[in-house]
PDB file of C-alpha atoms in Angstrom:
ATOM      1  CA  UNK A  15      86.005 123.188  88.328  1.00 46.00           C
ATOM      2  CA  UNK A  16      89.988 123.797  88.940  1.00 45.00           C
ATOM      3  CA  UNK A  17      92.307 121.855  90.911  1.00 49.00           C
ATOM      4  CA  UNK A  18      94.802 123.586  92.848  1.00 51.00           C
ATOM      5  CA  UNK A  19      98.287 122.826  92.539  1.00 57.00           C
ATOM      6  CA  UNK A  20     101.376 123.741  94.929  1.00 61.00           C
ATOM      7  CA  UNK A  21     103.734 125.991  93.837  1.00 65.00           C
ATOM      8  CA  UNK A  22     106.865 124.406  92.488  1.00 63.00           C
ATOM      9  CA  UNK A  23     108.183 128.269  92.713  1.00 71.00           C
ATOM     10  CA  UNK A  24     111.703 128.110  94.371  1.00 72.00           C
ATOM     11  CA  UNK A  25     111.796 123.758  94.202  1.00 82.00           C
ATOM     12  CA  UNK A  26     114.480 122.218  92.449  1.00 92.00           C
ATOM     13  CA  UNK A  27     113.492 119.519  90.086  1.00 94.00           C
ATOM     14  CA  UNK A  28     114.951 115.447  91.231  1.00 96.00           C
ATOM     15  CA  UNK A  29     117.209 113.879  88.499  1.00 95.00           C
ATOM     16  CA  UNK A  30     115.682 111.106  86.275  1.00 95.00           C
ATOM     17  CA  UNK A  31     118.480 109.191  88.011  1.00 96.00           C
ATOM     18  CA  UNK A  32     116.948 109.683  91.307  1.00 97.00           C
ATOM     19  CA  UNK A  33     113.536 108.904  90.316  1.00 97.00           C
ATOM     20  CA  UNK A  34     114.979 105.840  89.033  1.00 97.00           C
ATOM     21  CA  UNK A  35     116.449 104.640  91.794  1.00 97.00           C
ATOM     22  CA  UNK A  36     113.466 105.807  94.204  1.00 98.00           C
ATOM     23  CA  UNK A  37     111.019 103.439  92.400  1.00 98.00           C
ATOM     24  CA  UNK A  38     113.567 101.120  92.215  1.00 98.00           C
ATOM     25  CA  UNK A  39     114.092 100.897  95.920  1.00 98.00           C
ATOM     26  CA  UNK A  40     110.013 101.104  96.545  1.00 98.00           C
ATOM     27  CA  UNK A  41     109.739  98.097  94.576  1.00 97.00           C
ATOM     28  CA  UNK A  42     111.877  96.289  96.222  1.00 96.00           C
ATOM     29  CA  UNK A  43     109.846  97.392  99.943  1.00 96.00           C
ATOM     30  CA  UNK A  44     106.978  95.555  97.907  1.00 94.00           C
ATOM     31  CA  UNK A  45     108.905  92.748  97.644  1.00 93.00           C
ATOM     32  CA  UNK A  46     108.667  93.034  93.337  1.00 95.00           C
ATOM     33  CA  UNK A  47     111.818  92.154  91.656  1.00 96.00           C
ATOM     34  CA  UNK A  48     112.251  94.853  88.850  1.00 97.00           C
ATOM     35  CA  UNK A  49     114.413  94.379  86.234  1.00 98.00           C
ATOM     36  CA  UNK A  50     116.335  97.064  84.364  1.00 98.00           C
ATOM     37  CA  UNK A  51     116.283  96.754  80.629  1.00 98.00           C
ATOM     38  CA  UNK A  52     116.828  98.828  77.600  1.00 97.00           C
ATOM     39  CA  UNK A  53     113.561  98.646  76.552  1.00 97.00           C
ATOM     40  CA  UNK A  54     110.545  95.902  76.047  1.00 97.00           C
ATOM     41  CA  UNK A  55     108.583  95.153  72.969  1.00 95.00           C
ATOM     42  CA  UNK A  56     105.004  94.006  72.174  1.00 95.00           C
ATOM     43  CA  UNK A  57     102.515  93.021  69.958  1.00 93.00           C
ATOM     44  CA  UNK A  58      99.852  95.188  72.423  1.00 94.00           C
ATOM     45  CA  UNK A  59     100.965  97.532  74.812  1.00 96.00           C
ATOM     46  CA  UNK A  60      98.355  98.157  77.240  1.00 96.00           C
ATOM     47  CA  UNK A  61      98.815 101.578  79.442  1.00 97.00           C
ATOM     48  CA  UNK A  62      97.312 100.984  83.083  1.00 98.00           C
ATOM     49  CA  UNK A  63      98.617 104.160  84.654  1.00 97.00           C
ATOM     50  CA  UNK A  64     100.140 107.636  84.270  1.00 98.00           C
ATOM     51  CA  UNK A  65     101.707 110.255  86.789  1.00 98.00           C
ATOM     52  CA  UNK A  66     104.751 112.535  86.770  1.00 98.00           C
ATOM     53  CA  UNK A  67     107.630 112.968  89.264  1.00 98.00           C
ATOM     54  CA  UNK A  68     109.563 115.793  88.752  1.00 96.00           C
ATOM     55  CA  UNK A  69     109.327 117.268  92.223  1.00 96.00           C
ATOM     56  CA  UNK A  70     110.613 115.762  95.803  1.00 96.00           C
ATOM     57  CA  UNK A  71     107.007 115.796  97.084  1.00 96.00           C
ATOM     58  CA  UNK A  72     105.439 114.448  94.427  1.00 98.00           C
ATOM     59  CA  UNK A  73     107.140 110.979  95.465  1.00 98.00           C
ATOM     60  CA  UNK A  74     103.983 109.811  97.997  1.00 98.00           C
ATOM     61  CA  UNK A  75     101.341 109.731  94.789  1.00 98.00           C
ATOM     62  CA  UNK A  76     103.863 108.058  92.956  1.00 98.00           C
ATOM     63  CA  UNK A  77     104.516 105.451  95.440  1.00 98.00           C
ATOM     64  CA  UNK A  78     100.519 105.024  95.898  1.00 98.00           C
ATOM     65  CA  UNK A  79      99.960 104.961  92.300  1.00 98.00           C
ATOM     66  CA  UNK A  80     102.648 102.155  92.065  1.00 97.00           C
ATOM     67  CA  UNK A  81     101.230 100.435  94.996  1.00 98.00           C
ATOM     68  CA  UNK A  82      97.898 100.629  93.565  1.00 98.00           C
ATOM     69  CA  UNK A  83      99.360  99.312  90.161  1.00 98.00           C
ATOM     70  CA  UNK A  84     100.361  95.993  91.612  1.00 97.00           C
ATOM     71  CA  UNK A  85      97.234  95.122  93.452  1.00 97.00           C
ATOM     72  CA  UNK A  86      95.107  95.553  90.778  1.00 97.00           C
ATOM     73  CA  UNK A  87      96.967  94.098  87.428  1.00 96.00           C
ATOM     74  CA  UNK A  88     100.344  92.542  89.261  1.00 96.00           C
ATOM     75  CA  UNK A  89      99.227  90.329  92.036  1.00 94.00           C
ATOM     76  CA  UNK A  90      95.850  89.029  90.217  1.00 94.00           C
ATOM     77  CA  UNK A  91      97.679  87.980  87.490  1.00 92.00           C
ATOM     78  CA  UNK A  92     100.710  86.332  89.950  1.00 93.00           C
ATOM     79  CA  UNK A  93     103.366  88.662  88.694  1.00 94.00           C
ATOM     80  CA  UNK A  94     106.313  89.223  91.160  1.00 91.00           C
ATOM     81  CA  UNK A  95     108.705  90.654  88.315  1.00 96.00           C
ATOM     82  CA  UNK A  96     108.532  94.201  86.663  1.00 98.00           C
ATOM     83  CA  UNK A  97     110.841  95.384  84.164  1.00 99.00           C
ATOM     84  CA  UNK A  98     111.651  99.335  83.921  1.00 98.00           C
ATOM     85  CA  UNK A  99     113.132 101.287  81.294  1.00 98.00           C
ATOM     86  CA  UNK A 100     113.780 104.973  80.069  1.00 97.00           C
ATOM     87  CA  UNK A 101     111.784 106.224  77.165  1.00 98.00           C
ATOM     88  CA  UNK A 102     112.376 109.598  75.535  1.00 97.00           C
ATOM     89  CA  UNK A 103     109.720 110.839  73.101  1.00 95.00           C
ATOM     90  CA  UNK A 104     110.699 114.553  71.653  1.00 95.00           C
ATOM     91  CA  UNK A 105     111.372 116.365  74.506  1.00 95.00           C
ATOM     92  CA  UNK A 106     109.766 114.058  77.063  1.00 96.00           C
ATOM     93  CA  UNK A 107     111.189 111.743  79.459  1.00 97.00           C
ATOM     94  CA  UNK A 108     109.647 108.500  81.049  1.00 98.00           C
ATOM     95  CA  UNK A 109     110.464 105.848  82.832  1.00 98.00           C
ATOM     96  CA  UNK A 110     108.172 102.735  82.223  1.00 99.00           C
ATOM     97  CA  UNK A 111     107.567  99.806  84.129  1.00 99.00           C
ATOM     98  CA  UNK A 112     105.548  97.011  83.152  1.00 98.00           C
ATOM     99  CA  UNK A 113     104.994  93.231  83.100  1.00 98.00           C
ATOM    100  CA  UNK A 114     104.339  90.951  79.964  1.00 96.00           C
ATOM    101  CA  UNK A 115     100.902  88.901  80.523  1.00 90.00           C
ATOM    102  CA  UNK A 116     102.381  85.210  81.168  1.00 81.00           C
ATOM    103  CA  UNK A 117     101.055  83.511  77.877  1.00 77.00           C
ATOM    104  CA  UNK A 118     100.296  84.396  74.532  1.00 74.00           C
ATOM    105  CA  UNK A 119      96.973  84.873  73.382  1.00 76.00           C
ATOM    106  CA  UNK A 120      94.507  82.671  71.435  1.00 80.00           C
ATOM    107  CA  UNK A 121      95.485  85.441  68.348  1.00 85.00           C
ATOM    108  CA  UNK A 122      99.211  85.267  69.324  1.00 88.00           C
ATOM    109  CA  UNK A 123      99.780  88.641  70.417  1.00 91.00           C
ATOM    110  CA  UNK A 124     102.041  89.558  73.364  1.00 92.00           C
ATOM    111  CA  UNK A 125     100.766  91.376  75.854  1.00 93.00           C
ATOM    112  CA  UNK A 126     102.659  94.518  77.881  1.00 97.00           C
ATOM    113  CA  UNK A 127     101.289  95.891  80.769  1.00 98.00           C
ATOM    114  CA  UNK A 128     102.778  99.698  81.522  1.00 98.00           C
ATOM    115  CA  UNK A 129     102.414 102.031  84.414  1.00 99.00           C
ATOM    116  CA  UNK A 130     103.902 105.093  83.017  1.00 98.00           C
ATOM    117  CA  UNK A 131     105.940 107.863  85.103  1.00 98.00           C
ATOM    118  CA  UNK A 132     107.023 111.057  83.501  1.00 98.00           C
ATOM    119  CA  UNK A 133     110.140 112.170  84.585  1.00 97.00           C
ATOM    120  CA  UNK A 134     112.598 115.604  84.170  1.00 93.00           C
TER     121      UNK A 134
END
C-alpha cells in the first residue's frame, strides 16, 4: 500500500528560521509559553512525536501534530511551558520542543518529553 505525496517540484523550501518562528508564534495562539534554549539535557529522553517541515504547506500537520502534542502529554501533566531548541545530527536539522516531567522519579532520573520537527 503507497501513500501519495504532492509534488514539492517547483516549491521553494522555508528557512529553519521561519519554521522557528512559525511554531513559535503557534505556541503562543495556544497560550504555551516556549522558551528558547541552547539545548536541554536528561537522564531519559522520551520522543512523543515526529514530523518534518520543510515545505510552506506542510505547516497545517505541523500545527495539528503540535496541537495534538499538548493535549495528550502537556495539559494532563499541567505543563504551560515548552522549551525549543535546534539540533543538528550529520546532515540533519531539527528543532525540538519538549517539557521536563515536574519531579524526579522514585530512581532519580529526569524526565524529557520531545515532539520532534525536522527542519531544512
Amino acid at each position: 500500500m503507497s501513500s501519495h505525496q504532492p509534488s514539492t517540484e517547483g516549491i521553494t523550501s522555508i528557512t529553519r528560521e521561519k519554521a522557528k518562528n512559525d511554531i513559535l508564534s503557534f505556541l503562543k495562539q495556544l497560550g504555551i509559553n516556549a522558551i528558547e534554549v541552547g539545548k536541554c539535557i536528561a537522564n531519559v529522553e522520551i520522543r512523543k512525536g515526529y514530523t518534518v517541515y520543510i515545505y510552506p504547506q506542510d505547516l497545517v500537520n505541523v500545527q495539528n501534530q503540535l496541537k495534538s502534542f499538548i493535549e495528550k502529554e502537556c495539559k494532563p501533566k499541567g505543563i504551560d511551558k515548552l522549551f525549543i531548541w535546534p539540533v543538528t545530527e550529520g546532515n540533519y536539522r531539527y528543532i525540538f520542543i519538549g517539557f521536563f516531567e515536574n519531579k524526579v522519579n522514585t530512581e532519580g532520573l529526569l524526565y524529557l518529553y520531545e515532539f520532534i520537527i525536522g527542519t531544512p
